[in-house]
Backbone as numpy.savetxt, mean C-alpha at the origin, in Angstrom:
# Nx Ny Nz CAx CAy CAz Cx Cy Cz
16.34 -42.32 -1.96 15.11 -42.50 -2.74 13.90 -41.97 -1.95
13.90 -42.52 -1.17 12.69 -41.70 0.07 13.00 -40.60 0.33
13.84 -39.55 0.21 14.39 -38.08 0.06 13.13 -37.55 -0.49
13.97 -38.19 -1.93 13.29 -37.51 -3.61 11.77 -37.91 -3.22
11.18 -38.84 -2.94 10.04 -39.44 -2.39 9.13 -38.28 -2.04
9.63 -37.65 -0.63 9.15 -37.08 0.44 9.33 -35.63 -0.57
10.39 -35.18 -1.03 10.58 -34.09 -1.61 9.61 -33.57 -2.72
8.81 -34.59 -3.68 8.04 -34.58 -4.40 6.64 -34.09 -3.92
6.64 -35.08 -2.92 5.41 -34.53 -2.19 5.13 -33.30 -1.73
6.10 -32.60 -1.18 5.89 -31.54 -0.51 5.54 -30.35 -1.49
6.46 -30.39 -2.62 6.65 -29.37 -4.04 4.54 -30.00 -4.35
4.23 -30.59 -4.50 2.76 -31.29 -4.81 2.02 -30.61 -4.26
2.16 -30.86 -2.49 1.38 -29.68 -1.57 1.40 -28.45 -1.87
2.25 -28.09 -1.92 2.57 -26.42 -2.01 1.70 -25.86 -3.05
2.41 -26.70 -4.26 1.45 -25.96 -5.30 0.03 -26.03 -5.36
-0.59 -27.46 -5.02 -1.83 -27.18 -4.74 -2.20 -25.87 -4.05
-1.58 -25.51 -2.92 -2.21 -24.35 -1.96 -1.59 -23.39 -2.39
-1.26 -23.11 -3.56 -1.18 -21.69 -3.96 -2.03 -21.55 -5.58
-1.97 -20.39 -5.41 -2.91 -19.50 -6.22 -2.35 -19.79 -8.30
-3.37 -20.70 -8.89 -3.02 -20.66 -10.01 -1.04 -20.90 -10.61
-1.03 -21.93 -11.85 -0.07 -22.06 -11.91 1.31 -20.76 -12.45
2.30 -21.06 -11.79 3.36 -19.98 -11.92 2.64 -18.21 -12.14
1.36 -18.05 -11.14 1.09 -17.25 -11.60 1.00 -16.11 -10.32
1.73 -14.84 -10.49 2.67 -14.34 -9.38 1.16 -13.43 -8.56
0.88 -13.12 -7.41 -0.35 -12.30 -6.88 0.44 -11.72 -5.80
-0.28 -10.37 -5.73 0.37 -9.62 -4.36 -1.11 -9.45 -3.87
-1.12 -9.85 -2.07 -2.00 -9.71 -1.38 -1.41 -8.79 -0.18
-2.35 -8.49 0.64 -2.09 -8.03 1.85 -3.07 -8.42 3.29
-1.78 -8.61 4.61 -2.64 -8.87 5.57 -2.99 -8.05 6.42
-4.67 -8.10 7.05 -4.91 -6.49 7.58 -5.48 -7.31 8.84
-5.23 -6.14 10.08 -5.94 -6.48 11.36 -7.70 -5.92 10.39
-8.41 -6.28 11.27 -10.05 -6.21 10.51 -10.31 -4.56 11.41
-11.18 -4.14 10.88 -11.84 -2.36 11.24 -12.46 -3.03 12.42
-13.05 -2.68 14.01 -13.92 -2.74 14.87 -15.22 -3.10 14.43
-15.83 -2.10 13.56 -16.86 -2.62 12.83 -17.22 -3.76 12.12
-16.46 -4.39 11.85 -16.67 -5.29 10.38 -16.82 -7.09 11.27
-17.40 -7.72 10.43 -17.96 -8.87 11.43 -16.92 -9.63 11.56
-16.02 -9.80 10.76 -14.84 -10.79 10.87 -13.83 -10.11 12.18
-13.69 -10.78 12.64 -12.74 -10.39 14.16 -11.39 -10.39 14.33
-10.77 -11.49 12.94 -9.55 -11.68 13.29 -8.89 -11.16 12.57
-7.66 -11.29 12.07 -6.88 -10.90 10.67 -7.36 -11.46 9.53
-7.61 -10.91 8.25 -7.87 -11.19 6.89 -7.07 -10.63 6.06
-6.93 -11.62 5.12 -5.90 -11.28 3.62 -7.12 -10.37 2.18
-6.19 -9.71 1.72 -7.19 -9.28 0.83 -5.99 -9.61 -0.45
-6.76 -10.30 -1.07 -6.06 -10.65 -2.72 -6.12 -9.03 -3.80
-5.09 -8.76 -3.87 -4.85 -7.25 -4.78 -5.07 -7.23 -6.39
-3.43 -7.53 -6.79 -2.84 -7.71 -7.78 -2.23 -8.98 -8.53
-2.26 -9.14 -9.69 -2.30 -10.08 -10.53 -1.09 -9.83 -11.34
0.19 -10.84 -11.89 0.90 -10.38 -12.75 0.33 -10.95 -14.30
0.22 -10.07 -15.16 -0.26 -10.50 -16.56 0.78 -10.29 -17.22
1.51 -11.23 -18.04 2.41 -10.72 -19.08 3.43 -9.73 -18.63
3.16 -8.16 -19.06 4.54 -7.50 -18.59 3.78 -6.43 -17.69
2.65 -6.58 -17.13 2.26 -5.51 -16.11 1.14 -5.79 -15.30
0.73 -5.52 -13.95 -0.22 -6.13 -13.03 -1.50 -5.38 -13.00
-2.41 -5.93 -12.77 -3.69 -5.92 -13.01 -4.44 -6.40 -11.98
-5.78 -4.86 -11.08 -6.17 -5.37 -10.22 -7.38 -6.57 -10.38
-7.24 -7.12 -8.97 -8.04 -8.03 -8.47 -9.76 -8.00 -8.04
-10.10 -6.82 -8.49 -11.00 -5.88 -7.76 -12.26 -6.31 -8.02
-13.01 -7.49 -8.79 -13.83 -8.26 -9.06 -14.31 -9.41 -9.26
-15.54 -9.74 -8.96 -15.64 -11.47 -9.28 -15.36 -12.08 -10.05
-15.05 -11.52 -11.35 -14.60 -12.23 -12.93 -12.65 -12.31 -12.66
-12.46 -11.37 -12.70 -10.89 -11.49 -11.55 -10.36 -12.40 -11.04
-11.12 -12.22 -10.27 -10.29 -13.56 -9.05 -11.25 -15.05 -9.02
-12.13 -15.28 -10.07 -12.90 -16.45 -10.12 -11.91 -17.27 -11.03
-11.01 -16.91 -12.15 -10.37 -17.53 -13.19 -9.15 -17.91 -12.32
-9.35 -17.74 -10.78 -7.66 -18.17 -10.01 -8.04 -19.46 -9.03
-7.07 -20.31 -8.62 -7.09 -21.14 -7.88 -6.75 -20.61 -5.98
-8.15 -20.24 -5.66 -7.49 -19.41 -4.11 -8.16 -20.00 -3.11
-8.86 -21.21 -3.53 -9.62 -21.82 -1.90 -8.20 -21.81 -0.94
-7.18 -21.97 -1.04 -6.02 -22.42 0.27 -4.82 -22.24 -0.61
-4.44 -20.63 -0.39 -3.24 -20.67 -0.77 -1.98 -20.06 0.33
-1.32 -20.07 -0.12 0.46 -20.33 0.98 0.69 -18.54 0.64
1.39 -17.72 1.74 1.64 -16.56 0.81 3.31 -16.39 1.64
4.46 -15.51 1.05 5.25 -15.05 1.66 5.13 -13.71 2.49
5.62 -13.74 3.74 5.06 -12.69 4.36 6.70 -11.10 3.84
6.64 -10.10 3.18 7.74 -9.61 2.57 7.51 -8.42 3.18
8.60 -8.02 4.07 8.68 -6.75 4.41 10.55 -6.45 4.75
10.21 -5.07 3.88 11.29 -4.33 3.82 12.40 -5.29 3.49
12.66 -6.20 2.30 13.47 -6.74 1.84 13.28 -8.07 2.49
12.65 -8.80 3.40 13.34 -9.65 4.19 11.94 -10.93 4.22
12.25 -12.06 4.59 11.13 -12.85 4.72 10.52 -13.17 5.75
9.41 -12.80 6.69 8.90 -13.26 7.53 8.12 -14.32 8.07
8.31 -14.92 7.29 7.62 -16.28 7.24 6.55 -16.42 6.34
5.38 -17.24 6.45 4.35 -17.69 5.63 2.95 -17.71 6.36
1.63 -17.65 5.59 1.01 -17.43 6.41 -0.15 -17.88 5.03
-1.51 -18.51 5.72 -2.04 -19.27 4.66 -3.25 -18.66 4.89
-4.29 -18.60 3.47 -5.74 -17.74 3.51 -6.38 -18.51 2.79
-7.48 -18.64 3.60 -8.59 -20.20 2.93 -10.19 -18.69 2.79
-10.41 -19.87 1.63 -11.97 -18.93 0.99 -12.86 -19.55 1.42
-13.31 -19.04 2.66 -14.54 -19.19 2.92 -15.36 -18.58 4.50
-14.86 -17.45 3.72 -16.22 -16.07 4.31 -17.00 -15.41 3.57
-18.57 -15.53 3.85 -19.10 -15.04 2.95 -19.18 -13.53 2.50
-19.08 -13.20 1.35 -19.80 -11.62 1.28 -20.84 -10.91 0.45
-21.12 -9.73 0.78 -22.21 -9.30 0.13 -22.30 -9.68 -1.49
-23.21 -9.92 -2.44 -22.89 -10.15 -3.41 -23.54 -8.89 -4.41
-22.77 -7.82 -4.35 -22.53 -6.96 -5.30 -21.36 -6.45 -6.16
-21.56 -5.71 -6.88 -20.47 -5.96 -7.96 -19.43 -4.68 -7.28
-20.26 -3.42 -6.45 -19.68 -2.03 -6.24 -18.89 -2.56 -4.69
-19.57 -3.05 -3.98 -18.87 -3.69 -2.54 -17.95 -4.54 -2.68
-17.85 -5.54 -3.73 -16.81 -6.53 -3.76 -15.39 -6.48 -2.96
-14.90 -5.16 -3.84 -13.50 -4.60 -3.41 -12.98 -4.69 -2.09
-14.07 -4.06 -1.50 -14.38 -3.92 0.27 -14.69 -5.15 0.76
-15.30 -5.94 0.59 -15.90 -6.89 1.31 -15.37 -8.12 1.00
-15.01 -8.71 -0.05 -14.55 -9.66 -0.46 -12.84 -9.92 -0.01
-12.93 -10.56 1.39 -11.59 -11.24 2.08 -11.73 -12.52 2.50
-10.03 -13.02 2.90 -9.63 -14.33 2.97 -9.70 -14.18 4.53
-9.87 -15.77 4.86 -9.77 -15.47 6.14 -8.25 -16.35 6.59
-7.42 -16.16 7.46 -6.09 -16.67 7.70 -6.33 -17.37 8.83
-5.76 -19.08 8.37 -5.72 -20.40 8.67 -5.42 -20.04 9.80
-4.19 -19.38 10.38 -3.96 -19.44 12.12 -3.28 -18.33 12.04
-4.12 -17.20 12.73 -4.49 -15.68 13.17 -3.10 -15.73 13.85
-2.49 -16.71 14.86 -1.13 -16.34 15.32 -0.35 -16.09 13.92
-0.36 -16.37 12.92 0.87 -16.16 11.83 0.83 -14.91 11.81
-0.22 -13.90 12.00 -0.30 -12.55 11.37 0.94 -11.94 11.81
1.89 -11.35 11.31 2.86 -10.53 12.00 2.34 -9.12 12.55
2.53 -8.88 14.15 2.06 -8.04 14.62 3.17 -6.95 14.75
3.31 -5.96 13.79 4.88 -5.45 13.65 4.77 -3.64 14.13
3.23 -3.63 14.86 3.18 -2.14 15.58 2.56 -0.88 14.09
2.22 -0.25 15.04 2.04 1.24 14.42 2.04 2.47 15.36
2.92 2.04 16.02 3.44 3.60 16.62 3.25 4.90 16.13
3.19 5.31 15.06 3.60 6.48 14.38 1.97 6.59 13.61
1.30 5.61 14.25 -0.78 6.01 14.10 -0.43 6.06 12.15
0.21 5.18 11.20 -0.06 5.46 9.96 -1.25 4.73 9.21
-1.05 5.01 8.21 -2.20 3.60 7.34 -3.62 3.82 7.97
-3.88 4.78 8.29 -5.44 5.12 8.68 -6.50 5.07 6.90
-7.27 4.49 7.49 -8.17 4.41 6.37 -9.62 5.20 6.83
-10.40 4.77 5.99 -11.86 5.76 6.43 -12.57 5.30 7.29
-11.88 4.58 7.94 -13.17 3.08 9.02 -12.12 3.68 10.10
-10.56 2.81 10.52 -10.29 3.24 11.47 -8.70 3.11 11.13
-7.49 3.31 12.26 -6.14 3.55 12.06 -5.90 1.75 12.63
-5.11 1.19 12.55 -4.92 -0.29 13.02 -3.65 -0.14 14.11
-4.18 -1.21 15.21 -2.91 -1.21 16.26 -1.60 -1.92 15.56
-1.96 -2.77 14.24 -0.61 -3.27 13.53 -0.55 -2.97 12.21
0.48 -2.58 12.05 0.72 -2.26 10.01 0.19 -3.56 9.30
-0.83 -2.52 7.83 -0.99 -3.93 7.03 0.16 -4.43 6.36
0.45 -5.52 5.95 1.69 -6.34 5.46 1.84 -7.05 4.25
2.77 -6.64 2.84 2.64 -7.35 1.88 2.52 -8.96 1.72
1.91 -9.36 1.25 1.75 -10.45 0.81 2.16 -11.16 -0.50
3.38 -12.56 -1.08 3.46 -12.81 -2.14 3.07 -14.28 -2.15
2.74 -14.64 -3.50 2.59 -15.78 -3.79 3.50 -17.00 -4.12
4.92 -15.87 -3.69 5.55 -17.01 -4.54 7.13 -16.30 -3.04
8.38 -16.43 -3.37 9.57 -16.24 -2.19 10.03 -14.86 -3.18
9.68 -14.42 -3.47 10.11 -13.02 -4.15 9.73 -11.55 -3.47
10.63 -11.41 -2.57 10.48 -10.32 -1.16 11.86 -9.95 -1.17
12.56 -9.81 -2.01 13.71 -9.31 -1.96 13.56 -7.99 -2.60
14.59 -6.88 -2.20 14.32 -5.57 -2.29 15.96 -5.05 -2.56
15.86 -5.47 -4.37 17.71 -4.92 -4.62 17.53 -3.96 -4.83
17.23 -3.26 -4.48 17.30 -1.73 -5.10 17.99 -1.11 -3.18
17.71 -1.98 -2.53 17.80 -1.06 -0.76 17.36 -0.17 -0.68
15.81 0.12 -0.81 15.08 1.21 -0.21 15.13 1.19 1.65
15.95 2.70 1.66 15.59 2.56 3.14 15.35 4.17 3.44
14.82 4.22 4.58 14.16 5.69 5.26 15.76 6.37 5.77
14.89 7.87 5.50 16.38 8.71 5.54 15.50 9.79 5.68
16.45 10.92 6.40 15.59 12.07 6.90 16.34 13.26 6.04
16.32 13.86 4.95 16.80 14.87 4.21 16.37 16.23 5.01
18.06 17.33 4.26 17.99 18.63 4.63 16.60 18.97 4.16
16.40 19.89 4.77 15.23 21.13 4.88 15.42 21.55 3.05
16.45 21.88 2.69 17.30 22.82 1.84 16.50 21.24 0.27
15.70 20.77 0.61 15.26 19.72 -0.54 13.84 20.53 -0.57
13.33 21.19 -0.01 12.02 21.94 -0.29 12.17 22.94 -1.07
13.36 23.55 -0.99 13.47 24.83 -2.45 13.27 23.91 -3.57
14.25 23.03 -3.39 14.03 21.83 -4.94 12.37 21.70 -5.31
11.93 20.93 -4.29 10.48 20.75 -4.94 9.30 21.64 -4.80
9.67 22.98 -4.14 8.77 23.93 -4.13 8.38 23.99 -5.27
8.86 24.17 -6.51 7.97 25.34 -8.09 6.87 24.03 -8.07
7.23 22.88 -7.90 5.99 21.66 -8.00 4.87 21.27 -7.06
5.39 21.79 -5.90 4.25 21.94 -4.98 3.08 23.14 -5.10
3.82 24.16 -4.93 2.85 25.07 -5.50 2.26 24.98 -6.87
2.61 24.32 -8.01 1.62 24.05 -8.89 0.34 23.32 -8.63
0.62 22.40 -7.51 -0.54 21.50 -7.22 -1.17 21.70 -6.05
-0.67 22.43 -5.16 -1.43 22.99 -3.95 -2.14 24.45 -4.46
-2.94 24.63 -4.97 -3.78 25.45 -5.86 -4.47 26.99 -4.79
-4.77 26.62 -3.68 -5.59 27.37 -2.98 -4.95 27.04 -1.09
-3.93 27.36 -0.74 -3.51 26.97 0.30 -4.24 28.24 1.54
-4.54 27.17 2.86 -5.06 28.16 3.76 -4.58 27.53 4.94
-5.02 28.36 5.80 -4.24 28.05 7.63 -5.75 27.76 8.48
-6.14 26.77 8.80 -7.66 26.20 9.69 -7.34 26.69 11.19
-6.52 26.71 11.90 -6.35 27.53 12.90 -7.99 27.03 13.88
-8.40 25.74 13.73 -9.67 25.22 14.07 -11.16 26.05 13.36
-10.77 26.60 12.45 -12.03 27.08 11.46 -12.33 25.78 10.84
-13.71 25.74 9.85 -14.27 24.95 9.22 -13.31 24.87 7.91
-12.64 24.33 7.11 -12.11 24.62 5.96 -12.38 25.45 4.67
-13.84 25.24 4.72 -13.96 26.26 3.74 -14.04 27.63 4.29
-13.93 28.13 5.40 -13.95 29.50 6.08 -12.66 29.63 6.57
-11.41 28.75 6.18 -10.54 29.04 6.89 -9.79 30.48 6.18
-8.30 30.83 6.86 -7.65 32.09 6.24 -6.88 31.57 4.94
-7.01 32.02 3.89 -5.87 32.13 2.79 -4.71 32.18 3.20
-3.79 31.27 2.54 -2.08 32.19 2.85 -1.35 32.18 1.35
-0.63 33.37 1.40 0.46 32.83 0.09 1.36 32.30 0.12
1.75 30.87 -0.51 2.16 29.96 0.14 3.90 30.03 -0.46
4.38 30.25 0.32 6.02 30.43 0.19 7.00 28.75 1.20
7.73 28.74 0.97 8.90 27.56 1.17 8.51 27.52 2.64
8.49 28.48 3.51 8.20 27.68 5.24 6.96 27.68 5.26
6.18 27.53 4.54 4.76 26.65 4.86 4.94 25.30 4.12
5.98 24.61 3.96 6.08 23.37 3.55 6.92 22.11 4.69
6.44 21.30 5.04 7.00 20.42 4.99 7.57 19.20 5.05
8.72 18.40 4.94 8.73 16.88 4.64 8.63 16.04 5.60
7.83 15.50 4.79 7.66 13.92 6.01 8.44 12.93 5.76
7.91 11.57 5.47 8.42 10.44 5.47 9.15 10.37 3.92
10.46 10.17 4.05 11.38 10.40 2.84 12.55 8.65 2.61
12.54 8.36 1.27 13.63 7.08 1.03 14.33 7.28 0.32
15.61 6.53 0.53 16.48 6.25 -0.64 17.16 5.52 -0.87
17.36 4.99 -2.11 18.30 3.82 -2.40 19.62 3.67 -2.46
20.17 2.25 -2.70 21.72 2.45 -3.21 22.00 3.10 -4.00
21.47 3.68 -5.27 21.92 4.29 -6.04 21.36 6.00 -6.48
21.01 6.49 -5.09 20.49 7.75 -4.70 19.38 8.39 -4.88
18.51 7.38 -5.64 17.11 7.60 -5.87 16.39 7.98 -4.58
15.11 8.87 -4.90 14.66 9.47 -3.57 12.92 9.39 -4.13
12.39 8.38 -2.85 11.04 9.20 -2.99 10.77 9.73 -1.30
10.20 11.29 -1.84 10.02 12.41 -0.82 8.61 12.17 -0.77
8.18 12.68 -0.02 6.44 13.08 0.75 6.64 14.58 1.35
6.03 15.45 0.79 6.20 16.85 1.38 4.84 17.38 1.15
4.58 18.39 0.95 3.57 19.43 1.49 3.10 20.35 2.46
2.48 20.85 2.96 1.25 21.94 3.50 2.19 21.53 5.12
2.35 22.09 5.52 2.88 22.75 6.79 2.16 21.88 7.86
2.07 21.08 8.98 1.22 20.62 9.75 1.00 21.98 10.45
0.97 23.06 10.45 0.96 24.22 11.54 -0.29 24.42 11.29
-0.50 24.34 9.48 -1.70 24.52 9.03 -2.70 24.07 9.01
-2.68 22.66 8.86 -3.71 21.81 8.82 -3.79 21.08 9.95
-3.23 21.28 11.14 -4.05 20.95 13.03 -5.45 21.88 12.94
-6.00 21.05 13.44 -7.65 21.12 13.96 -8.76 21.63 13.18
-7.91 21.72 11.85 -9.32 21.64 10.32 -10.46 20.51 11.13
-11.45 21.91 10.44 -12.66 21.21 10.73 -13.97 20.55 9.53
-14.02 19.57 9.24 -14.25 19.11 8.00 -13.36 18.55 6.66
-14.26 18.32 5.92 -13.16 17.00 4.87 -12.17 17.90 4.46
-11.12 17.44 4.34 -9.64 18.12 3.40 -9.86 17.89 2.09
-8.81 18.19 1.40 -8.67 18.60 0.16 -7.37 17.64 0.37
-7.35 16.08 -1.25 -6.14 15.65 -1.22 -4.95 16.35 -1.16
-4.78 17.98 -1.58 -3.61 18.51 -1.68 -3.38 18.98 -0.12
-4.03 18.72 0.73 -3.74 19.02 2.38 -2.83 17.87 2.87
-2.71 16.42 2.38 -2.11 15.56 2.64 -0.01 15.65 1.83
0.42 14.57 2.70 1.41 14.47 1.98 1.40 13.97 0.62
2.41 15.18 -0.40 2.81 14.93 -1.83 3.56 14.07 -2.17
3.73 12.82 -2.94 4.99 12.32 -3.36 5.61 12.15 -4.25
6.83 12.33 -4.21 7.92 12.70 -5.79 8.63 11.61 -5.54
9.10 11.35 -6.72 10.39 10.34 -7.36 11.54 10.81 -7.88
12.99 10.75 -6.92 13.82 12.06 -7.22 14.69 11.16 -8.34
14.75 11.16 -9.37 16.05 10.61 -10.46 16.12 10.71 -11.52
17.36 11.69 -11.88 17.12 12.52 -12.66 16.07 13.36 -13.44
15.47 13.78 -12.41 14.50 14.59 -12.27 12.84 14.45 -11.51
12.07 15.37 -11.27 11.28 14.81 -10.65 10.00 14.57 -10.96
9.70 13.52 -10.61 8.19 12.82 -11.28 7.11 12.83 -9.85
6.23 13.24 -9.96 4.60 13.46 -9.11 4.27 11.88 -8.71
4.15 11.28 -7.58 3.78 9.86 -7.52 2.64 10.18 -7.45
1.90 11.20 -6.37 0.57 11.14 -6.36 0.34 11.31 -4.91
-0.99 11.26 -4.32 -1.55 11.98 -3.26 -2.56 10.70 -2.26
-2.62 11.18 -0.99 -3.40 10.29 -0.15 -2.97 9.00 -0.03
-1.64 9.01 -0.52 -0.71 7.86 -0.08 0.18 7.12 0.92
0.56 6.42 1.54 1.78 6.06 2.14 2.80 4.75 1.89
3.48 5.05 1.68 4.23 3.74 1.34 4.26 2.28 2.28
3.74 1.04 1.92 3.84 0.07 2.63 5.10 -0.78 2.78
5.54 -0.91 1.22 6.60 -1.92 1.11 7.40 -1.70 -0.58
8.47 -2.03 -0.60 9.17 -2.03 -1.87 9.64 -3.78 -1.58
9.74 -3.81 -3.09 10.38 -5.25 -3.52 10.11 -5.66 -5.12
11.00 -6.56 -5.11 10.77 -6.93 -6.69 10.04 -8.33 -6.78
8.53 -7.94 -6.25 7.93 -9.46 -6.50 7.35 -10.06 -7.87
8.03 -9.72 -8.82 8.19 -10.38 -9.86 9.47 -11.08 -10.34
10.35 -10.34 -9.54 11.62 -11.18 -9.87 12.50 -10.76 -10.84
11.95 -9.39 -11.58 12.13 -8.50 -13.11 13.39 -8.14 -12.65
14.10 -8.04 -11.83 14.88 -6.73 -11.53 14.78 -5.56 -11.38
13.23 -5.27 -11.42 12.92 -4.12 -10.47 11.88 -3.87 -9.87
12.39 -3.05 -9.18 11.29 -2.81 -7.57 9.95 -2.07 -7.61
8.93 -3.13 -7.34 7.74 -2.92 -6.75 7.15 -1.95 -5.93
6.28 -1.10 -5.96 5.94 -0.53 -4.63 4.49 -0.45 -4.45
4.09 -1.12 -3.39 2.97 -1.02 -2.60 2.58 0.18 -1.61
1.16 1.09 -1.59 1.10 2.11 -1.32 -0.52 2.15 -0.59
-0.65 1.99 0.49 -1.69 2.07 0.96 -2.38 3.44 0.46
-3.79 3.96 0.23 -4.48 4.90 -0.20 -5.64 5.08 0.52
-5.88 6.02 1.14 -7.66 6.35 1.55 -7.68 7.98 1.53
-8.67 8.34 0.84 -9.56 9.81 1.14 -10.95 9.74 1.01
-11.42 10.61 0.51 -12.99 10.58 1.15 -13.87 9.59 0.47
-14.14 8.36 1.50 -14.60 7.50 0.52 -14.33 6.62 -0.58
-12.83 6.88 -0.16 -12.11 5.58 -1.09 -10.81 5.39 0.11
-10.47 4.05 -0.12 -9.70 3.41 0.65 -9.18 2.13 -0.55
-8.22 1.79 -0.24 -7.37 0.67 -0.74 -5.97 0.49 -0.51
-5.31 0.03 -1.81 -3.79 -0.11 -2.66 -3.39 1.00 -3.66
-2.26 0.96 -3.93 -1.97 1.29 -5.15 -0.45 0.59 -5.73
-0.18 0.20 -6.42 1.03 -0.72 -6.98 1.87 0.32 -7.94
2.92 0.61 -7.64 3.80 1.29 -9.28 5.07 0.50 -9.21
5.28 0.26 -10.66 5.82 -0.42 -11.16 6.95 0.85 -12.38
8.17 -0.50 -12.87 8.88 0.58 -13.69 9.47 2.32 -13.23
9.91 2.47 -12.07 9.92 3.10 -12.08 9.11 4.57 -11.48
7.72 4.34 -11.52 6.59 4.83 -11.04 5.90 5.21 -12.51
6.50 4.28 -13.55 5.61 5.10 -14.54 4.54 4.41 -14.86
4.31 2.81 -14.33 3.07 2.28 -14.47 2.26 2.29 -12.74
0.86 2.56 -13.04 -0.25 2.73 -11.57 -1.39 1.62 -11.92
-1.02 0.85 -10.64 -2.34 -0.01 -10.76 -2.96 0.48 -9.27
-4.30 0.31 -9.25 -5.46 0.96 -8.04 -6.35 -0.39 -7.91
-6.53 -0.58 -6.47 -7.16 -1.34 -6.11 -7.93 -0.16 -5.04
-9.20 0.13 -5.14 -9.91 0.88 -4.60 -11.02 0.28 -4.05
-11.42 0.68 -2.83 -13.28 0.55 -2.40 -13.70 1.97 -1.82
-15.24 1.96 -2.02 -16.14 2.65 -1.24 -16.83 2.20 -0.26
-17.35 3.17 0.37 -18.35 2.65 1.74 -19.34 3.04 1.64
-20.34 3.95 0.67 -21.67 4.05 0.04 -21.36 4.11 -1.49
């Protein structure tokens, strides 16, 4: 009887400290930019599940209709659970409607929870700065499982003929900076070895998303802003290929809805925009969680 007792209670707690009833949110936890006044790790509340598709978080009308003074989150990476880690509201921020996005974070109950899981490989650079630790999905609920087994895989060379006719549709004006300014750099006509792949996945059931593009030979020591098509491209290989989109990197897959299918979280920054991006179904639904810095 004192089991069930004690057991009641705890299911009581919990839900208090999470976010609105049965109602699913993907957040993420970020080391903070040098600049920015908060010092420690902060959560930023993203995405919202509505009915049959998610919806960003990206305003005060948003995230005012949710219960988030002290909520509980699962920490979900790459299929697996890392524990829990809790984000209480109350740091102040600017109160505009265009800064919100940017400015409006949680601050985390005990900074040791943050998982400090490296960035060796300098990714996830945003327009402020690159972080000594990867940012990290966040759920509201134990749904960090990843059936689909997305995992990293390094494909033949011989996958760039495949997605060449699509690259060159979207790389429009390709040139070699050779440390010129970009807009003075040399033209090239861009043929199959000026391409190529970066960070590439695939699942149990042979699905592939690729990241390819523009040659790094080419784009070392550009001088001035790029052009999104200078960055890595990403495709969705099954049965046939679909454009994910640009200025991306992949953070995390999982099915944090629980649908039976897999989620993907996609860090984003180019000139003056920085955020998320969520696809769902497949990649045929895009949700954007974006900020600016003027």
């Amino acid at each position: 009887m004192i089991k069930k007792y004690l057991l009641s209670i705890f299911i009581l707690l919990y839900t208090t400290a999470n976010a609105g009833d049965n109602t699913l949110i993907i957040a993420a936890a970020e080391e903070p930019a040098p600049q920015e006044i908060v010092g420690t790790p902060i959560i930023r509340i993203l995405f919202q599940k509505q009915e049959n598709s998610w919806i960003p978080l990206n305003n005060q009308e948003s995230q005012s209709k949710l219960k988030l003074k002290k909520t509980d989150w699962t920490i979900a990476f790459d299929g697996k659970n890392l524990g829990t880690i809790r984000s209480i509201d109350d740091l102040k921020s600017p109160d505009c409607a265009w800064c919100f996005p940017r400015y409006k974070v949680f601050r985390v109950a005990n900074p040791k929870s943050f998982p400090k899981l490296g960035n060796k490989e300098q990714r996830f650079s945003n327009w402020a700065y690159t972080p000594k630790n990867r940012p990290i999905v966040l759920i509201n609920s134990p749904n960090y499982m990843d059936h689909e087994h997305w995992k990293r895989f390094y494909p033949h060379k011989k996958l760039i003929e495949t997605l060449f006719p699509k690259i060159k549709e979207i790389i429009k004006s390709p040139y070699h900076c050779n440390g010129a300014p970009n807009w003075n750099a040399t033209p090239i006509n861009l043929t199959e070895n000026d391409i190529d792949l970066f960070r590439s996945y695939k699942n149990k059931n042979g699905a592939l998303i690729i990241s390819a593009g523009l040659s790094g030979k080419h784009t070392q020591n550009c001088d001035g802003p790029t052009s999104p098509t200078d960055k890595p491209i990403w495709f969705y290989i099954d049965n046939g290929i679909k454009l994910i989109g640009m200025e991306l990197d992949l953070l995390d897959a999982g099915d944090y809805d629980n649908d039976g299918e897999t989620e993907f979280v996609f860090i984003h920054s180019g000139y003056n925009s920085d955020g998320y991006t969520l696809f769902e179904s497949k990649f045929s639904q895009r949700t954007d969680y974006y900020w600016k810095y003027h």
